[in-house]
CSV table of C-alpha atoms in Angstrom, one decimal:
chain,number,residue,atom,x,y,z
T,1,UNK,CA,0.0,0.0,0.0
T,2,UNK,CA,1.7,3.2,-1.2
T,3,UNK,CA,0.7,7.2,-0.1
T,4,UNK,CA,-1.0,8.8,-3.3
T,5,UNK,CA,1.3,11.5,-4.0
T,6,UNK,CA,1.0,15.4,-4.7
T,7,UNK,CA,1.9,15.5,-8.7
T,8,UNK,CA,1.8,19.5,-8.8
T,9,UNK,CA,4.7,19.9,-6.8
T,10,UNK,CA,6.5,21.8,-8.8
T,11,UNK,CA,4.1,24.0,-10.4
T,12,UNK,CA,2.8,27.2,-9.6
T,13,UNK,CA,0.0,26.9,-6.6
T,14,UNK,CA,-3.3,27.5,-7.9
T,15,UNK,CA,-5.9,27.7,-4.5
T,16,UNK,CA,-9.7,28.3,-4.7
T,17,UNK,CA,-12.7,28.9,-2.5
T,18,UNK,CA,-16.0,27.6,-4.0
T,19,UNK,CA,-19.0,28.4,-1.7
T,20,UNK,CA,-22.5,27.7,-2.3
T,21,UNK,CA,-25.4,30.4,-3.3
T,22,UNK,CA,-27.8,28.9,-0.4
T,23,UNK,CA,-27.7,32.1,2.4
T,24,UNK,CA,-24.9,34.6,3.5
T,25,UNK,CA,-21.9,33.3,4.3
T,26,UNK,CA,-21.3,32.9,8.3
T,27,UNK,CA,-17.7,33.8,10.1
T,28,UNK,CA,-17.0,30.1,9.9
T,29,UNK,CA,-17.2,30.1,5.8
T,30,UNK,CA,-15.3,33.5,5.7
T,31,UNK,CA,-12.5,32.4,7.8
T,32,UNK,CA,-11.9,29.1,5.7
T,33,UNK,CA,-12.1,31.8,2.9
T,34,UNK,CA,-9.5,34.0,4.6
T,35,UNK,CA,-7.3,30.7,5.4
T,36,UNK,CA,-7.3,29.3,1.8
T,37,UNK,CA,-6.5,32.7,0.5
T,38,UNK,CA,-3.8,33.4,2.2
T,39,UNK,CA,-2.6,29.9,1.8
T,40,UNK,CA,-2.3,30.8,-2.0
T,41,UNK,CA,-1.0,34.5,-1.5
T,42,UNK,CA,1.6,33.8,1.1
T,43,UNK,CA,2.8,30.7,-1.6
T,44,UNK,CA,2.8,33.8,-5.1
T,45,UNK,CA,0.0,31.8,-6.1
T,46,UNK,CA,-3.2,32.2,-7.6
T,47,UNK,CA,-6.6,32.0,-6.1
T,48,UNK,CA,-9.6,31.4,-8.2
T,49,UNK,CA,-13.2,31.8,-7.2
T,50,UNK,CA,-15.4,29.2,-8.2
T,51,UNK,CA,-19.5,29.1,-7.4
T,52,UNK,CA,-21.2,25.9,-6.6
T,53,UNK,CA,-24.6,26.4,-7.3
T,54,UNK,CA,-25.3,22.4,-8.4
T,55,UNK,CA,-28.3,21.9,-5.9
T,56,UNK,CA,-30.3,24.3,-7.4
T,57,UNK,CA,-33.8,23.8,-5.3
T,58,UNK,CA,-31.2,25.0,-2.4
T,59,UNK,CA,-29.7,27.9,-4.2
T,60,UNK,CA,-31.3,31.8,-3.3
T,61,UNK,CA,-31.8,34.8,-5.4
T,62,UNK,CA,-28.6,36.9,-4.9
T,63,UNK,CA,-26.8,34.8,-3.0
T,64,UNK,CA,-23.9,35.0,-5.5
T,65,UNK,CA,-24.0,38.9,-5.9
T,66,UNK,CA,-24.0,39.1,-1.6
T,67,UNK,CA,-21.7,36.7,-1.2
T,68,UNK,CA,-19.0,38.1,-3.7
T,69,UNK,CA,-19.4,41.7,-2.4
T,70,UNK,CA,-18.7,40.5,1.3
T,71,UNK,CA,-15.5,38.7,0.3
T,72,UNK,CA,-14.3,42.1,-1.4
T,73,UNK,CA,-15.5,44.0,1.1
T,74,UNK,CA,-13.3,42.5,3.4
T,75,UNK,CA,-10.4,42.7,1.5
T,76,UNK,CA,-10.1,39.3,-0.8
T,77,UNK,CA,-9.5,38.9,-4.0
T,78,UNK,CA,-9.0,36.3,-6.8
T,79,UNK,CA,-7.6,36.4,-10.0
T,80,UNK,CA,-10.3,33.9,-11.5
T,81,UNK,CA,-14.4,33.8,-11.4
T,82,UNK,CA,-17.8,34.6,-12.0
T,83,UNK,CA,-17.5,38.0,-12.2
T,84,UNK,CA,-14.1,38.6,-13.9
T,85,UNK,CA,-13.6,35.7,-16.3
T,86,UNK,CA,-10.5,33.4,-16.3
T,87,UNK,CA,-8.8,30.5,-19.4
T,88,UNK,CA,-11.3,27.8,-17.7
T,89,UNK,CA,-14.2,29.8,-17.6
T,90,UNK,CA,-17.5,29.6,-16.3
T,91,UNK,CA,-16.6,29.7,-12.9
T,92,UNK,CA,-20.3,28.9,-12.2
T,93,UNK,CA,-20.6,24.9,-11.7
T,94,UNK,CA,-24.7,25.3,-13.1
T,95,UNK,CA,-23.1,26.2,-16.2
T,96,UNK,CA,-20.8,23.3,-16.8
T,97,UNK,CA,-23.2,20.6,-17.0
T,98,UNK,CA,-22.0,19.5,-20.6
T,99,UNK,CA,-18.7,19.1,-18.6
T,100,UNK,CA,-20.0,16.5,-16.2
T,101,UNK,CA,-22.0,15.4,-18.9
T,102,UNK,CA,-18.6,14.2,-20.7
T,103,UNK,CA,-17.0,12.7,-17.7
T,104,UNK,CA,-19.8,10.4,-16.6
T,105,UNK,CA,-20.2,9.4,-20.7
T,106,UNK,CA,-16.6,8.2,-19.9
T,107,UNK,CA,-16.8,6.2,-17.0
T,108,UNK,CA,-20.0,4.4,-18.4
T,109,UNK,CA,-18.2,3.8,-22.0
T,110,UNK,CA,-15.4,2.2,-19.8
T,111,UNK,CA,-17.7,0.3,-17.6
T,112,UNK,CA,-16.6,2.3,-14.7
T,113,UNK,CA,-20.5,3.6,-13.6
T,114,UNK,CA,-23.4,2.3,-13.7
T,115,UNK,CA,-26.9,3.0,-13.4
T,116,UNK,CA,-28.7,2.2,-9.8
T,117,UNK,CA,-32.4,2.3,-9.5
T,118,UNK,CA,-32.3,2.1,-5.6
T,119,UNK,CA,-34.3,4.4,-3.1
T,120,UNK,CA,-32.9,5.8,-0.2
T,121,UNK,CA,-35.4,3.5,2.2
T,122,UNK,CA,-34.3,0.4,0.5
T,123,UNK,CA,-30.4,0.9,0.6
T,124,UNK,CA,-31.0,1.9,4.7
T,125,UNK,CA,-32.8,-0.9,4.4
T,126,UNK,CA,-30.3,-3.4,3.9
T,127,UNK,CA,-29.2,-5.2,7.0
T,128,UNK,CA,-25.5,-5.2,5.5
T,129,UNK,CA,-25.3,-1.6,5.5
T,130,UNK,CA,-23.1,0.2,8.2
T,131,UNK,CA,-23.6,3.6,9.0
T,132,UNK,CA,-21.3,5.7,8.2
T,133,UNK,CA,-22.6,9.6,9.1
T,134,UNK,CA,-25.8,12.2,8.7
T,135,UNK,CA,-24.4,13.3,5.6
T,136,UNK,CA,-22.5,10.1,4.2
T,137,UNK,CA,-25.7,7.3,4.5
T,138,UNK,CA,-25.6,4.2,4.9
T,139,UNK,CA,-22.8,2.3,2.3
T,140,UNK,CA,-24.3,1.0,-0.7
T,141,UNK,CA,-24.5,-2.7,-0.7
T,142,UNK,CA,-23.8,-2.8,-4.6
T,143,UNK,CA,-27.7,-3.9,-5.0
T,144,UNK,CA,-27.2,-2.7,-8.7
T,145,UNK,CA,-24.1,-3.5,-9.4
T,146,UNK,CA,-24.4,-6.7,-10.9
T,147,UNK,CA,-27.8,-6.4,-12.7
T,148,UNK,CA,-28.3,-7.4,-16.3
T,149,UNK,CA,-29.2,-5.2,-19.5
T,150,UNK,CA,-32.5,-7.0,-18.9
T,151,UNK,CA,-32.7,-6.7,-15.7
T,152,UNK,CA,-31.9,-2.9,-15.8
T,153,UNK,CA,-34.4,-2.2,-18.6
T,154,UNK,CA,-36.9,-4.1,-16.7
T,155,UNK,CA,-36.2,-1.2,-13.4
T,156,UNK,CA,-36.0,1.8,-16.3
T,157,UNK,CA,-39.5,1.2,-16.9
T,158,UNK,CA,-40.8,2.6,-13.4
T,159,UNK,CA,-38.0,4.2,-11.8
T,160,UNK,CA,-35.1,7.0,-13.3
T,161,UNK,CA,-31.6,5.8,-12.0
T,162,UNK,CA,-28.6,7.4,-10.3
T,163,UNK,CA,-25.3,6.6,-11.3
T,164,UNK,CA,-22.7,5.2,-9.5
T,165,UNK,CA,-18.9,4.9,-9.4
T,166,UNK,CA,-17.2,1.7,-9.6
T,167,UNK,CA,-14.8,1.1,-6.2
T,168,UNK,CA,-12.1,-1.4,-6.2
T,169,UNK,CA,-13.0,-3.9,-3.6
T,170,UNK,CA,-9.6,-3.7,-2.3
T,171,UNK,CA,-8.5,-0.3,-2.7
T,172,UNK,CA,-7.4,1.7,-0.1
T,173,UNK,CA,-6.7,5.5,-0.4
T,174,UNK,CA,-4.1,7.0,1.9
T,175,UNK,CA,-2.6,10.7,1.8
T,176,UNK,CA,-1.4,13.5,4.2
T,177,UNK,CA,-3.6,16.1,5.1
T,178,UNK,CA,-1.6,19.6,5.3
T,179,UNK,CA,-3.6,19.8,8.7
T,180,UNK,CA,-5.1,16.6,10.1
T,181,UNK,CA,-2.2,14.7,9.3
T,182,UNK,CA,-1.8,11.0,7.8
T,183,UNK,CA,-5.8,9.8,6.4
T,184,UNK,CA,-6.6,6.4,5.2
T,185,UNK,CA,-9.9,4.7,4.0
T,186,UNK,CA,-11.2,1.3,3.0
T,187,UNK,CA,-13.8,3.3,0.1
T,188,UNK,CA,-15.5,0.1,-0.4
T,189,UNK,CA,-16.0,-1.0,3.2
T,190,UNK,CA,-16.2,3.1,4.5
T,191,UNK,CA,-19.4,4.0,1.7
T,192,UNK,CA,-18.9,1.3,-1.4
T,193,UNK,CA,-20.0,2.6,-5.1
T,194,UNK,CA,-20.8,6.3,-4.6
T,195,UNK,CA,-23.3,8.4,-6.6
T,196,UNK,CA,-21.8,10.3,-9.4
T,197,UNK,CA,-25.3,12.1,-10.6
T,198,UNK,CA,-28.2,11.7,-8.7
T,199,UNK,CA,-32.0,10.2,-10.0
T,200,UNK,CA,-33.0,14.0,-10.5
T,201,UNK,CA,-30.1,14.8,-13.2
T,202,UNK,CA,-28.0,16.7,-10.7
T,203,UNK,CA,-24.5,15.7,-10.8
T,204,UNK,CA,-22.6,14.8,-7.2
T,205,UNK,CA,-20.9,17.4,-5.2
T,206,UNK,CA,-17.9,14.7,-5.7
T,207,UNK,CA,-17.9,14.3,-8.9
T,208,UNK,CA,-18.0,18.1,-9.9
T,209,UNK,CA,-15.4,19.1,-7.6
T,210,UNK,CA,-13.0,17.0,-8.8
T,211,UNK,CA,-14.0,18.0,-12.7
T,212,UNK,CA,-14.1,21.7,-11.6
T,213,UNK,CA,-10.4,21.3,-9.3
T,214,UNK,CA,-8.7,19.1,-12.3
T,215,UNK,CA,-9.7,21.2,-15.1
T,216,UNK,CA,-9.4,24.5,-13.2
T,217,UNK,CA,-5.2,23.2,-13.0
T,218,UNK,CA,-6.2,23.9,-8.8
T,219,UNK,CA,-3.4,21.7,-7.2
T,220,UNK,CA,-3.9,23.4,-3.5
T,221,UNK,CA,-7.5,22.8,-1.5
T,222,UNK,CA,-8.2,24.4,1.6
T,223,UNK,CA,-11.5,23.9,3.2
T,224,UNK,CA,-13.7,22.8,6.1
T,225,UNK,CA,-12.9,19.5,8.6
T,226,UNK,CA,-16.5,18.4,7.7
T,227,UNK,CA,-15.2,17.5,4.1
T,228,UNK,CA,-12.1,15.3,5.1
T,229,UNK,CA,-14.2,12.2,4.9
T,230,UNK,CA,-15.6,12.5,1.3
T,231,UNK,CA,-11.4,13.7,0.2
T,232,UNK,CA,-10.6,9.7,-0.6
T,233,UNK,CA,-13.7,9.2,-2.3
T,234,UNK,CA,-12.5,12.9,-4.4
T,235,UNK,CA,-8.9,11.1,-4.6
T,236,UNK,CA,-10.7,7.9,-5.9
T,237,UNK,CA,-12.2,9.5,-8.6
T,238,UNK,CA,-9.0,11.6,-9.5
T,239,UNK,CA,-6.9,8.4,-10.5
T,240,UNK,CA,-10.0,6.9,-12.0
T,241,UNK,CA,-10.2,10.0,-14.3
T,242,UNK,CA,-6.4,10.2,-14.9
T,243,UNK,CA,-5.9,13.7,-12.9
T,244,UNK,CA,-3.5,14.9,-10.8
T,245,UNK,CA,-4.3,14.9,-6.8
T,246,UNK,CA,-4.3,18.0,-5.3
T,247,UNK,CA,-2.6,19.0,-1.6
T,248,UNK,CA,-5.3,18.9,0.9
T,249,UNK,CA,-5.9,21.2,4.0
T,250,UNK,CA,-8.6,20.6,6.0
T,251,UNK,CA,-9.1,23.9,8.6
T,252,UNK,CA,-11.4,23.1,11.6
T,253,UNK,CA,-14.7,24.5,11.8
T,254,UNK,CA,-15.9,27.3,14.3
T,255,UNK,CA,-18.6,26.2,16.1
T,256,UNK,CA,-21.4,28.1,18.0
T,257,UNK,CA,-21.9,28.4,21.9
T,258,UNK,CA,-24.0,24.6,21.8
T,259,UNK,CA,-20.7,23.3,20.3
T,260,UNK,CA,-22.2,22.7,16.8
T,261,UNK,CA,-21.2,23.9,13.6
T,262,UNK,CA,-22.4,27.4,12.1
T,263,UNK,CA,-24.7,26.8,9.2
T,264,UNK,CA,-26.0,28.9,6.4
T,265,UNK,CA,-29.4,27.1,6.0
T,266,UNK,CA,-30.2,28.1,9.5
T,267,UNK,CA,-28.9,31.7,9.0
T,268,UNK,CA,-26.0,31.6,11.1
T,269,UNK,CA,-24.8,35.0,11.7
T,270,UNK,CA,-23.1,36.9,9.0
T,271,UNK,CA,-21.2,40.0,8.3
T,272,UNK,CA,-24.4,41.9,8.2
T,273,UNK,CA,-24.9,42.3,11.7
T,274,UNK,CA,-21.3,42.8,11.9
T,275,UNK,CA,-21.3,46.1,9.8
T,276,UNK,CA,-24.8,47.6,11.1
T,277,UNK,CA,-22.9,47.8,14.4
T,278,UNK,CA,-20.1,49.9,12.7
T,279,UNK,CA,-17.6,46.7,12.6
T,280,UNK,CA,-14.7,47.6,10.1
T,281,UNK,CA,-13.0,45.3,7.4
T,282,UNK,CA,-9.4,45.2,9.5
T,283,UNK,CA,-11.7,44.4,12.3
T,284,UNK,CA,-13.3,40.9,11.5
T,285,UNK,CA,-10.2,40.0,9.9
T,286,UNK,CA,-8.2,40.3,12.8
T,287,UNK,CA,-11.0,38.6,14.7
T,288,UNK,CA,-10.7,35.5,12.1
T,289,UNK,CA,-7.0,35.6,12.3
T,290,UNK,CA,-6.7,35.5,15.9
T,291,UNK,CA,-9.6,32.8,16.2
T,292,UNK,CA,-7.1,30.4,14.6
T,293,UNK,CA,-3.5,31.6,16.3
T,294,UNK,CA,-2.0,33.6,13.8
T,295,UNK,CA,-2.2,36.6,15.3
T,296,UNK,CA,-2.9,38.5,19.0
T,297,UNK,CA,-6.6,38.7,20.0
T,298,UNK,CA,-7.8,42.1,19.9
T,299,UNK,CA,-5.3,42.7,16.2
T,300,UNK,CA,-6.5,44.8,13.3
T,301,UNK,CA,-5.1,43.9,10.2
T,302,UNK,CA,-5.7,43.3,6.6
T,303,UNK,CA,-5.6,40.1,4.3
T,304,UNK,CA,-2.8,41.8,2.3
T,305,UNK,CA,-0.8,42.6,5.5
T,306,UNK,CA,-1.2,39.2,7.3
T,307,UNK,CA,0.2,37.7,3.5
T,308,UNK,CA,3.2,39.7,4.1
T,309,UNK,CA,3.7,38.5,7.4
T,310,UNK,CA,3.5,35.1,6.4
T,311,UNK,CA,5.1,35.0,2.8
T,312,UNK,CA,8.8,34.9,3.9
T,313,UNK,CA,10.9,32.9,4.2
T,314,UNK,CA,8.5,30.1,4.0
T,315,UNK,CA,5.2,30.1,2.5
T,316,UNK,CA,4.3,27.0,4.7
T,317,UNK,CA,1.3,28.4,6.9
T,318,UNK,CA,-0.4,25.1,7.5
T,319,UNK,CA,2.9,23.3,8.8
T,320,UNK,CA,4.1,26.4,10.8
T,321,UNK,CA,1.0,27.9,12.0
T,322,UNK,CA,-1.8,25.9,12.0
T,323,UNK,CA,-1.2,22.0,12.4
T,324,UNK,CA,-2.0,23.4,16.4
T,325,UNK,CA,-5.1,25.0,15.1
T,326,UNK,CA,-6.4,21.7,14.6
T,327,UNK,CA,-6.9,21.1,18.4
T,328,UNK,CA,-7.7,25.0,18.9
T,329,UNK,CA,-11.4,25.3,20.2
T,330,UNK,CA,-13.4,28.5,18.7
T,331,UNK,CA,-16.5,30.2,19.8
């Protein structure tokens, strides 16, 4: 069993922050944003904004616009997206669906997905199923997996399928998380064949993100703890497509006063409030940067200034800074 290996080493970083359009972003989202920013900035890099609007039952009028406007507002930029263009433009994923499109064509012409006609109810159902999380389901028993072209015309008739991804019985994925350190997972025992496009035509976050970071030449990912468990089901998919695996760093999450995560869907608060009670830029980015160590409580400062802090001589934040910010609690 071999590591999976970063292939961009020795290329030019290329980091991104790709929220979703489904509220205002809360101070947990904007410091990942912050973090993954000056990740790139403090490495000379690039940092590309990308909108991940898949879900579209979930996605709100002007969430883009707000969202966009409160990142420059605090002082971020990015050299790539929506609203400025970029050489892998659009930077909006509802606009790449002839993309995904391509890439699942793929896997099925090389027998590597299949169609699964499965509900929800009947794959909990299964008394071989182990739980893996709220968000991750029960694993998928391979129920479908095996089915003839009878068999599966015979299910077309009444119900539209998913698709799922192929997973080597045996394979196990293993890489080094920037932050929570050496990772490792059985994909077939952790969550077996995973959707790739759901029974409604929307494509899996999965699957577009890996499209979207591949394509987009992004070889540096910075985002939230809560997505280290799908990142060897992402790496999976990366060596099935042929695409270079991107450095992970996976930045705890700040969490409110009951201990649970902030959430936009339950309108966690924002910067609004912030600014109505005269809060300035340099204010709430010192407040992010000292929530996570890398500067004094009570600090004003600028995203620009903390990159020049941290951009010599080593670019390495993670490693330097914030492999303690892993155990760090926030409020």
């Amino acid at each position: 069993m071999s590591e999976t290996v970063n292939q961009y080493t020795s290329q030019p970083v290329r980091g991104r922050y790709a929220p979703s359009p489904t509220g205002e972003l809360h101070m947990g989202n904007l410091r990942t944003a912050l973090l993954a920013w000056l990740f790139a900035r403090c490495a000379g890099g690039q940092f590309i904004m990308r909108i991940e609007d898949l879900d579209r039952p979930r996605v709100r009028p002007g969430a883009t616009e707000h969202m966009l406007a409160d990142l420059r507002w605090l002082g971020l930029d990015w050299d790539e997206g929506p609203d400025c263009g970029g050489p892998y433009a659009p930077y909006t994923q509802s606009e790449r669906i002839p993309i995904y499109q391509h890439y699942l064509q793929k896997l099925q012409e090389a027998e590597l997905a299949y169609p699964c006609y499965c509900s929800r109810a009947e794959i909990a159902h299964a008394a071989s199923a182990p739980q893996q999380g709220a968000e991750d389901g029960p694993r998928y028993p391979g129920t479908c997996r095996h089915l003839t072209t009878k068999q599966r015309r015979e299910r077309a008739a009444s119900r539209r399928p998913s698709y799922r991804v192929r997973v080597d019985d045996e394979r196990i994925i293993t890489f080094t998380d920037l932050v929570a350190g050496p990772q490792q997972q059985h994909v077939q025992q952790a969550v077996g064949d995973f959707i790739v496009c759901r029974s409604d035509g929307i494509f899996s976050y999965q699957f577009a993100v890996v499209i979207d970071d591949a394509l987009m030449q992004i070889n540096q990912v910075v985002r939230g703890a809560d997505l280290l468990s799908s990142t060897a089901r992402q790496i999976f998919l990366y060596e099935t497509l042929g695409f270079p695996i991107p450095t992970f760093a996976h930045v705890p999450l700040i969490v409110d006063e009951q201990g649970k995560r902030l959430s936009k869907r339950i309108r966690s608060e924002g910067l609004d409030p912030l600014r109505e009670a005269g809060a300035t830029p340099r204010e709430i980015i010192g407040q992010l940067a000292a929530s996570c160590g890398l500067v004094e409580a009570g600090t004003t400062s600028s995203p620009n200034e903390l990159a020049q802090t941290y951009a010599s001589p080593s670019y390495d934040i993670m490693r330097s800074k914030l492999n303690r910010f892993i155990h760090h609690r926030t409020t």
